[in-house]
Short mmCIF file of C-alpha atoms in Angstrom, two decimals:
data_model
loop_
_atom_site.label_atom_id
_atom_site.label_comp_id
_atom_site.label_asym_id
_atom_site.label_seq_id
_atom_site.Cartn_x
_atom_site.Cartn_y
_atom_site.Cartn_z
CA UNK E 1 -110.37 229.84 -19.62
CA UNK E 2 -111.09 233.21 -20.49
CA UNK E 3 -108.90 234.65 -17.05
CA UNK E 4 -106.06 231.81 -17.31
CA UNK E 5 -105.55 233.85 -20.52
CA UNK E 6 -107.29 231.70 -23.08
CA UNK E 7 -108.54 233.89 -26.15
CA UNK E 8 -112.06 232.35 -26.44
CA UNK E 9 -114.32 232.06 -29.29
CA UNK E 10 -117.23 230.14 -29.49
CA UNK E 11 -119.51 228.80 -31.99
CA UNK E 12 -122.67 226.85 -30.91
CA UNK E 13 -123.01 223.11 -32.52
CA UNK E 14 -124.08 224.02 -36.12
CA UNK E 15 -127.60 223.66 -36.32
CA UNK E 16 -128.42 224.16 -32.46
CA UNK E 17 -130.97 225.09 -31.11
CA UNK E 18 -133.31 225.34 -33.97
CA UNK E 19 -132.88 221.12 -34.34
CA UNK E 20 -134.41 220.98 -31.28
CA UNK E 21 -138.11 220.20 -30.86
CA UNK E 22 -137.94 222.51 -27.35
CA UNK E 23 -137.06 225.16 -29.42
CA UNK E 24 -139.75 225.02 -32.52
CA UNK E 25 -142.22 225.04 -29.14
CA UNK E 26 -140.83 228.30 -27.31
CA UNK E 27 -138.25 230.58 -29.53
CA UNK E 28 -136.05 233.19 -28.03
CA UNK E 29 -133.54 235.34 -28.63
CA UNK E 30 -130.38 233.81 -28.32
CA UNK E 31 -127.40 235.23 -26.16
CA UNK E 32 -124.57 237.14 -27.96
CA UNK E 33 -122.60 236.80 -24.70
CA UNK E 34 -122.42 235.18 -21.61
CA UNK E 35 -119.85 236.52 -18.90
CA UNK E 36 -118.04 238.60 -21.52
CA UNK E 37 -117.47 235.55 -23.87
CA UNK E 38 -119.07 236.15 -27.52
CA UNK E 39 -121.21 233.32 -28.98
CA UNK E 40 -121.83 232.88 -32.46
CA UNK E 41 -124.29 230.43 -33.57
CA UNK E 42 -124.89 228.65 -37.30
CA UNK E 43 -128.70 227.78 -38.34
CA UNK E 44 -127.98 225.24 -40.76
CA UNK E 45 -126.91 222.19 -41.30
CA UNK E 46 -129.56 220.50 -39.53
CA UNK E 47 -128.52 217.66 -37.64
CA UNK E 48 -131.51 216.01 -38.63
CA UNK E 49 -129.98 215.39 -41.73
CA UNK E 50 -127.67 211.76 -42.38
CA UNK E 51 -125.18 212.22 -39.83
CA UNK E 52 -122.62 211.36 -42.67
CA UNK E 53 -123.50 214.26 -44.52
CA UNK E 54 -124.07 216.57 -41.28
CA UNK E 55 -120.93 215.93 -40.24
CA UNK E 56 -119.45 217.04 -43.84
CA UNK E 57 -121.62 220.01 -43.82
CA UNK E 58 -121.09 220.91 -40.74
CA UNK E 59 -117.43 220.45 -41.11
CA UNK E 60 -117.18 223.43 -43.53
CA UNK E 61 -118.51 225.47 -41.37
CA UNK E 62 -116.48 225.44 -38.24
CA UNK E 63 -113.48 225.36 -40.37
CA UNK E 64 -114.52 228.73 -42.34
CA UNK E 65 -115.36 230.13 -38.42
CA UNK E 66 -112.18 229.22 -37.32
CA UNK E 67 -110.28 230.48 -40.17
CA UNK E 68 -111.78 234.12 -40.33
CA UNK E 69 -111.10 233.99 -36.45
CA UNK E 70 -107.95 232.59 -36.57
CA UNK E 71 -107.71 230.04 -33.85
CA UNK E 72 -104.90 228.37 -32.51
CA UNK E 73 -106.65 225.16 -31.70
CA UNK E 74 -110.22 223.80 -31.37
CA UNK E 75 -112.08 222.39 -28.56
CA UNK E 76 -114.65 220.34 -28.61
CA UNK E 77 -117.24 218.98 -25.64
CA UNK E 78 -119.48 215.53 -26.25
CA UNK E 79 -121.01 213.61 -28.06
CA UNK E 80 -119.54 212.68 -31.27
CA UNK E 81 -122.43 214.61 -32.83
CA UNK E 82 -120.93 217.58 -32.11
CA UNK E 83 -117.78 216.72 -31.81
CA UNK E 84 -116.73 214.77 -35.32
CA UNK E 85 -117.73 218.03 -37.36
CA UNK E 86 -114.99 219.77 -35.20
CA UNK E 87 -112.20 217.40 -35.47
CA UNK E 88 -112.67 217.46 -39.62
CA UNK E 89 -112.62 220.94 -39.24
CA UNK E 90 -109.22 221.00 -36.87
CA UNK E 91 -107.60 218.18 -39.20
CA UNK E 92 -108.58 220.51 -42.36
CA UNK E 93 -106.99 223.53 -41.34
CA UNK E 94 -103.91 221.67 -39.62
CA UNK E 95 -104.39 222.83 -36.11
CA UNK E 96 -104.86 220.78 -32.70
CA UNK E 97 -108.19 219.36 -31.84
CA UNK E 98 -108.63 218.77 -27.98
CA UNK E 99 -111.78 216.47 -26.89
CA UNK E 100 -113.32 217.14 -23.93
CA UNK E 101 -115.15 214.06 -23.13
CA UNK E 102 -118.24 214.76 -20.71
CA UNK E 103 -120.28 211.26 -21.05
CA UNK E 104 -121.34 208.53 -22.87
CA UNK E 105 -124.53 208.95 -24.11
CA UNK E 106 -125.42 205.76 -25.69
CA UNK E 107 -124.91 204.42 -21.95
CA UNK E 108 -127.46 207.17 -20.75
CA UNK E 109 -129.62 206.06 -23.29
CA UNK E 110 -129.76 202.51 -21.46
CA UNK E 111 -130.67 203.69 -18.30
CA UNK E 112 -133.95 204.40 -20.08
CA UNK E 113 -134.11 202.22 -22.39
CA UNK E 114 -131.88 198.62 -21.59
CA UNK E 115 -132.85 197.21 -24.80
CA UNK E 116 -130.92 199.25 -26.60
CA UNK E 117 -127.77 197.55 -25.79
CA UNK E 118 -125.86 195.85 -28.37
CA UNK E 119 -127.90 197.39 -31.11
CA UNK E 120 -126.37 198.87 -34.01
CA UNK E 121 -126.94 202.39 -33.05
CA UNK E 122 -125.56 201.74 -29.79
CA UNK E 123 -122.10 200.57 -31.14
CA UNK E 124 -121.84 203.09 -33.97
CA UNK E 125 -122.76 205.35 -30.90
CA UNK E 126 -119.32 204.33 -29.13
CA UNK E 127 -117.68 203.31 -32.01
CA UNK E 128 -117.55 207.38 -32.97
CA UNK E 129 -116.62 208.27 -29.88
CA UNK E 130 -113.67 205.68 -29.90
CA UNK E 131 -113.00 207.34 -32.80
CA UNK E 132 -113.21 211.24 -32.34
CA UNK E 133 -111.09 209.94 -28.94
CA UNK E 134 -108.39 208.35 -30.99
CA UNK E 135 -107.92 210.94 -33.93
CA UNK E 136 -107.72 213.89 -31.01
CA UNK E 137 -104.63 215.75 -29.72
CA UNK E 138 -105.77 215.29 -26.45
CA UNK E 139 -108.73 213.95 -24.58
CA UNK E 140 -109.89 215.27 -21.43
CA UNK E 141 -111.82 213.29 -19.62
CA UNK E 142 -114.33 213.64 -16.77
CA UNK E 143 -113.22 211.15 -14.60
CA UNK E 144 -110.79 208.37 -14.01
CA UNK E 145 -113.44 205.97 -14.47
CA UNK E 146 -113.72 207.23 -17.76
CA UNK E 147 -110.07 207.27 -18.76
CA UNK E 148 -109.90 203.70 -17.75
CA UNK E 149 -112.58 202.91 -19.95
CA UNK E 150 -110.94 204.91 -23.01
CA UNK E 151 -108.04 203.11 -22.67
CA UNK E 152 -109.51 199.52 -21.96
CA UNK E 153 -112.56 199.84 -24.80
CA UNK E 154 -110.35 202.04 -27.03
CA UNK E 155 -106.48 201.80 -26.21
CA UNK E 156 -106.63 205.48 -25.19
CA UNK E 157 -103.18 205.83 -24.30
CA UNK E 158 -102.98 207.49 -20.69
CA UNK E 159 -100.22 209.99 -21.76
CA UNK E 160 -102.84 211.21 -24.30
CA UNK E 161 -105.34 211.80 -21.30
CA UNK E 162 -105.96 214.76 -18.80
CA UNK E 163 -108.32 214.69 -16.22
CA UNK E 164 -111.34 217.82 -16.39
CA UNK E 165 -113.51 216.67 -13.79
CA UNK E 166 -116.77 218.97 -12.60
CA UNK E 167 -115.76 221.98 -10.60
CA UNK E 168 -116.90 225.43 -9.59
CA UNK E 169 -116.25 228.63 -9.22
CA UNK E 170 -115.92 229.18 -5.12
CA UNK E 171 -117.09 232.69 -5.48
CA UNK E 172 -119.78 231.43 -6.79
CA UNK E 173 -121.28 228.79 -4.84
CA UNK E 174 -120.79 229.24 -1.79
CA UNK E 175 -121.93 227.64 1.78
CA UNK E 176 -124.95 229.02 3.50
CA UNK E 177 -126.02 230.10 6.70
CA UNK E 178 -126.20 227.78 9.89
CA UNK E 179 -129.39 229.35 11.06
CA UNK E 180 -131.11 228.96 7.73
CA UNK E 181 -130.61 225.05 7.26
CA UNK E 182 -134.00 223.43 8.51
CA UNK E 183 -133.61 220.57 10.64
CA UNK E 184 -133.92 216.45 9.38
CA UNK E 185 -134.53 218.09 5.76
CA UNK E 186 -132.58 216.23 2.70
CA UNK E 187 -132.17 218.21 -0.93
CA UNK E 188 -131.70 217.01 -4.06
CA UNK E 189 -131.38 219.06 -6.61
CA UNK E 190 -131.35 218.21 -10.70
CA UNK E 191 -132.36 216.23 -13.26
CA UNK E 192 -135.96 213.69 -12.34
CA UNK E 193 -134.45 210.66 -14.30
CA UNK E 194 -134.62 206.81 -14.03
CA UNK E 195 -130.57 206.99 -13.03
CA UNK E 196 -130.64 209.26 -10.55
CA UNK E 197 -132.21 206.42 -7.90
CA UNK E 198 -135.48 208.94 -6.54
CA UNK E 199 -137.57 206.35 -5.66
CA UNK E 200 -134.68 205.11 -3.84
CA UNK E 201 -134.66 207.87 -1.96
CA UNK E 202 -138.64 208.25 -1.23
CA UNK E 203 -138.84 204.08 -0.50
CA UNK E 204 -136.17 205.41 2.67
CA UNK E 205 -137.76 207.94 3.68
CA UNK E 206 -141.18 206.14 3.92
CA UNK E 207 -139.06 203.51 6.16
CA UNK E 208 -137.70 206.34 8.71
CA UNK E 209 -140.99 207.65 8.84
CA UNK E 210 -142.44 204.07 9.58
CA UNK E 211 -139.45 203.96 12.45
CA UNK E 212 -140.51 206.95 13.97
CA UNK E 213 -138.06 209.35 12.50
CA UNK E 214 -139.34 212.81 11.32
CA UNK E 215 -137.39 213.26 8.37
CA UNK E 216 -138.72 216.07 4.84
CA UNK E 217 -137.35 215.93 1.29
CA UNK E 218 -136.99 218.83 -0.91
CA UNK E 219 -136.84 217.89 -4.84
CA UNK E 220 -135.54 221.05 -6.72
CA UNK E 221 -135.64 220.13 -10.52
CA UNK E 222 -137.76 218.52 -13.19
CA UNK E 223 -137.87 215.56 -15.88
CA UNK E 224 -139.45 212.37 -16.70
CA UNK E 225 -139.74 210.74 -13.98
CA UNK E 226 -141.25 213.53 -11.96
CA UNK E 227 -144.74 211.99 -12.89
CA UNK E 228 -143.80 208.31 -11.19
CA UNK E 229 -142.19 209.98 -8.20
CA UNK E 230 -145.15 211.42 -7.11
CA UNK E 231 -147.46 208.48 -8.05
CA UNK E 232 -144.84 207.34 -5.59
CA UNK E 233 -145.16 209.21 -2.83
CA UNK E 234 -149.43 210.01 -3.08
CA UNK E 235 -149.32 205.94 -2.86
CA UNK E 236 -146.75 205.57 0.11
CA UNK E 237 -148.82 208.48 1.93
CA UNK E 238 -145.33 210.77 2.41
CA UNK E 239 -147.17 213.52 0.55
CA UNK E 240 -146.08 215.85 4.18
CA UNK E 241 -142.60 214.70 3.94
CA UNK E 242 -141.56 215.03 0.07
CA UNK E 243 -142.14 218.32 -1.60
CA UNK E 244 -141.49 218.41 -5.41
CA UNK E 245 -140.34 222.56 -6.31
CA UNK E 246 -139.92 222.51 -9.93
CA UNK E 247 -137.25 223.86 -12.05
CA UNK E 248 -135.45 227.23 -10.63
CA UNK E 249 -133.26 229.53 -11.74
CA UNK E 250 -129.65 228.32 -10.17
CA UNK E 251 -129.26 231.03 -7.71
CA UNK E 252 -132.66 230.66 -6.19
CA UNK E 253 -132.28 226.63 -6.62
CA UNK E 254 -128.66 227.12 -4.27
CA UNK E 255 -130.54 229.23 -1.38
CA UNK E 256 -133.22 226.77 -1.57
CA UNK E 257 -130.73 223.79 -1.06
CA UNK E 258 -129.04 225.85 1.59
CA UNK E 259 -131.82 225.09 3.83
CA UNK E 260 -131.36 221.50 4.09
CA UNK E 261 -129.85 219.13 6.84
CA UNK E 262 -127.53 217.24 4.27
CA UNK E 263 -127.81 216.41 0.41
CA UNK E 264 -128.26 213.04 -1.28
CA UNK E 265 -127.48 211.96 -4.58
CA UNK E 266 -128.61 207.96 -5.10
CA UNK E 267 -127.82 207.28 -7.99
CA UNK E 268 -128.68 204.04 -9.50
CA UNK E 269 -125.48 201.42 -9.99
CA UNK E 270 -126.14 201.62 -13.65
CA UNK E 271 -123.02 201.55 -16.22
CA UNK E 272 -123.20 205.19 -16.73
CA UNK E 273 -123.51 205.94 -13.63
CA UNK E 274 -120.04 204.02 -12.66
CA UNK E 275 -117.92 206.48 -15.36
CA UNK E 276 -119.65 209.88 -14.99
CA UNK E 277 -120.03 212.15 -12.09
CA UNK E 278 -122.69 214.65 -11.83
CA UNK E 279 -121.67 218.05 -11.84
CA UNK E 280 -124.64 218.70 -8.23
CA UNK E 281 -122.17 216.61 -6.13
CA UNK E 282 -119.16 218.99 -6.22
CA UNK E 283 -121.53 221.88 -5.87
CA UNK E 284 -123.35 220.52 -2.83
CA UNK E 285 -119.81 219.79 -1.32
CA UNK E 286 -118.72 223.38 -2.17
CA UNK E 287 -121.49 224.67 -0.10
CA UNK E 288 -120.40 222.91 2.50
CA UNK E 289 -122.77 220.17 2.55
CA UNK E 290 -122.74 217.03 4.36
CA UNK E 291 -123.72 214.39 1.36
CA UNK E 292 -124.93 210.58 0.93
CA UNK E 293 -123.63 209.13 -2.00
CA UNK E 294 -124.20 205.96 -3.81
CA UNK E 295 -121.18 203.33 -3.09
CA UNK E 296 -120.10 203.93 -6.58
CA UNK E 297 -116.34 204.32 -7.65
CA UNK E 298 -116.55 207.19 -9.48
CA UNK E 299 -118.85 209.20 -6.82
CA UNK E 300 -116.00 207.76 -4.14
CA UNK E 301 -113.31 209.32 -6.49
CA UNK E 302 -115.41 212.73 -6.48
CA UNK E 303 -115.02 212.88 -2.81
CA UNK E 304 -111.82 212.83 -2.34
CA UNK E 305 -109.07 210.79 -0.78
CA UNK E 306 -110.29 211.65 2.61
CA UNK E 307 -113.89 210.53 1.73
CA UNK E 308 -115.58 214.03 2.42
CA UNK E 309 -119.21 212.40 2.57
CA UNK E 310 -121.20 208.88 3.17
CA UNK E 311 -121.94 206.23 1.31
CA UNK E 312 -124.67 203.93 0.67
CA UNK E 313 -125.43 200.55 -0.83
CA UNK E 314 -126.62 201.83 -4.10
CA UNK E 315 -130.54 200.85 -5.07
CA UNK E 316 -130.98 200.07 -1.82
CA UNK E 317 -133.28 202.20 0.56
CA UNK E 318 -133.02 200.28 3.47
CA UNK E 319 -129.20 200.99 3.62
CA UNK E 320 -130.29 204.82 2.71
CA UNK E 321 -132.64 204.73 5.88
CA UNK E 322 -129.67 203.33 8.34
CA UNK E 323 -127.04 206.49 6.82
CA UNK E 324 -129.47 208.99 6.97
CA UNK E 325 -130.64 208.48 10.03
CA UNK E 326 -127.23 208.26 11.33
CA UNK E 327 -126.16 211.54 9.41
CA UNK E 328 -129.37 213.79 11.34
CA UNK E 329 -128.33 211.87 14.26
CA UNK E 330 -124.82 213.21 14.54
CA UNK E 331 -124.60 216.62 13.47
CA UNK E 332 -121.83 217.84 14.96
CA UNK E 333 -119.94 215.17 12.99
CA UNK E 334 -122.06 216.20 9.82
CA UNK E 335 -120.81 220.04 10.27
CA UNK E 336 -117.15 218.75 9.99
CA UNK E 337 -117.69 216.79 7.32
CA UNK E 338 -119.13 219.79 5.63
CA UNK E 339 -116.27 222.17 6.61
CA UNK E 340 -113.74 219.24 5.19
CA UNK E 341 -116.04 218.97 1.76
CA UNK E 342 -115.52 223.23 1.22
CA UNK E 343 -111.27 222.66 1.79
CA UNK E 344 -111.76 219.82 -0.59
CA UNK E 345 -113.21 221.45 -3.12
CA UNK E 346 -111.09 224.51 -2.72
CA UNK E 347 -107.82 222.83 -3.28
CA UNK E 348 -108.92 220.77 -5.77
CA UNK E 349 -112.25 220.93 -7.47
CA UNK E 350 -112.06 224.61 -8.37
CA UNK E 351 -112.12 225.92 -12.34
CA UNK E 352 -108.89 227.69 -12.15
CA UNK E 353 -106.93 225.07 -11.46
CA UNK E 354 -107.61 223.41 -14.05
CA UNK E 355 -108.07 226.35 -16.93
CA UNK E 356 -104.50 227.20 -16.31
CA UNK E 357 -103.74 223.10 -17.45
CA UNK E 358 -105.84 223.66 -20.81
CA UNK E 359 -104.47 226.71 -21.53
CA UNK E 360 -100.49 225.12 -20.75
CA UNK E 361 -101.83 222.07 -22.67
CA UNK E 362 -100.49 220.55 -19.33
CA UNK E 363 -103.73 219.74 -17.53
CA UNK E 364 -103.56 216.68 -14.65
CA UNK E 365 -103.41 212.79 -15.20
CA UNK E 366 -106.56 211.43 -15.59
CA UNK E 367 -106.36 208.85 -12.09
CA UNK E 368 -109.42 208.72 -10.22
CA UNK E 369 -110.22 212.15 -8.25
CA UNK E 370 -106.32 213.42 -9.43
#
């Protein structure tokens, strides 16, 4: 935003991080800057207070923030949570709110916990975000997907709609070397969470390695399922061919993934799942990466109209087994895919592209991959 010309300041969600039990556990200091962009941050209110009253005394402060800073507009990422405080704030002072909507969490939520579903916190959950949505300037979205549910759940217009999906900066991530990448080895690299279909993945590999196919995996990451997985894979025997690596710094996490044959991502065909993309999919393809996907629609949409990567039946490892073997089968095919995933990305997955949009208040339709 900041080199399309945008005039950034930011304020942290009021409250954050000291509402979070993380950061009662470990304090540190917290960054005045990050790439030359200033960050202010506001102790209280706590958002473990009623979230009526939160959002009222939260409110006050974004609006006094951005009135001695004298913004033009204010922008505002999910959930509701953070996002409702802003738009009393923009509505206040009489300026544009813009609402960058990044997920649904209360469909997260029921990846871990189904029962949730039709519960009351689960519709006041969407219900705000219907309604932070509907009272916004503009809404940008994350995906298609996700504009067709706005619209369908909400009546969203479309006109009111702009498409921000995940991108990178190319200078940034970039591919790696051909002699690094270690042969018949598959990365992952992320979250360790029900939705993100990792026992999918280790059921597969234990059926290549059952078929005779030599085959590692490479889990960069952490989270609550990392426990299970490796119950998992001690109980299958494939303690040789999965290797669980922790969290890592991103740099160190992108040479690591580098090194592998292809990257999969499959995720589970859960509702979330279906609407939001995860930001490790256009990175992988921006390194060049050949990557297995989930036969999801938005994960399709991510990869383009010329389908830069594979799919498989999601949830099921047997369909996993056939692609991957396939993929480490054909690698010259695999290193074109990977060359077409880069040009992909470049022309259409890159920040820029869509900075200069925000900052024009002109940024694409939200329709599928856009």
């Amino acid at each position: 935003l900041t080199a399309a010309g945008a005039d950034v300041r930011v304020l942290t969600r009021p409250g954050y991080p000291w509402d979070r039990k993380d950061w009662l556990q470990q304090p540190s200091p917290l960054p005045d800057s990050i790439d030359d962009v200033v960050y202010r941050h506001a102790k209280s209110p706590s958002s473990f207070k009623p979230l009526l009253l939160y959002l009222v005394l939260a409110a006050r402060v974004i609006a006094r923030y951005a009135r001695e800073s004298r913004v033009a507009c204010i922008h505002a990422a999910s959930n509701h949570r953070n996002a409702l405080p802003a738009l009393l704030a923009a509505k206040r002072l009489g300026i544009p709110f813009y609402y960058e909507m990044r997920g649904l969490w209360e469909y997260s939520r029921l990846s871990y916990r189904p029962q949730l579903e039709g519960t009351a916190p689960f519709r006041f959950g969407l219900a705000y975000e219907g309604l932070v949505a509907d009272k916004a300037d503009k809404v940008h979205v994350i995906s298609g997907q996700l504009a067709r549910y706005a619209r369908e759940r909400w009546g969203i217009p479309e006109r009111k709609m702009g498409l921000l999906p995940n991108c990178v900066d190319p200078d940034v991530i970039v591919p790696g070397q051909d002699s690094d990448v270690e042969k018949n080895t598959i990365g992952y690299a992320g979250s360790l969470v029900p939705y993100e279909g990792l026992d999918v993945l280790v059921d597969a590999v234990g059926i290549l390695l059952r078929r005779g196919i030599s085959v590692k995996v490479k889990v960069i990451g952490d989270g609550d399922m990392r426990q299970k997985l490796e119950e998992q894979v001690e109980g299958l025997g494939l303690g040789g061919a999965v290797s669980f690596l922790g969290r890592m710094a991103p740099d160190r996490a992108r040479a690591e993934l580098a090194k592998s044959s292809l990257v999969c991502l499959p995720r589970k065909p859960l509702r979330v799942c279906e609407m939001i993309p995860p930001i490790k999919l256009v990175e992988a393809l921006a390194m060049a990466k050949p990557v297995i996907v989930s036969d999801l629609p938005v994960l399709r949409d991510e990869l383009g109209p010329e389908q830069c990567g594979r799919v498989f039946k999601a949830g099921d490892p047997v369909a996993l087994s056939k692609e991957i073997a396939l993929m480490l089968e054909k690698t010259g095919e695999m290193r074109e895919l990977g060359r077409r995933a880069r040009e992909y990305v470049l022309s259409h997955r890159t920040w820029s592209i869509y900075a200069d949009g925000i900052v024009k208040n002109t940024a694409p339709a939200a329709r599928g991959s856009g």
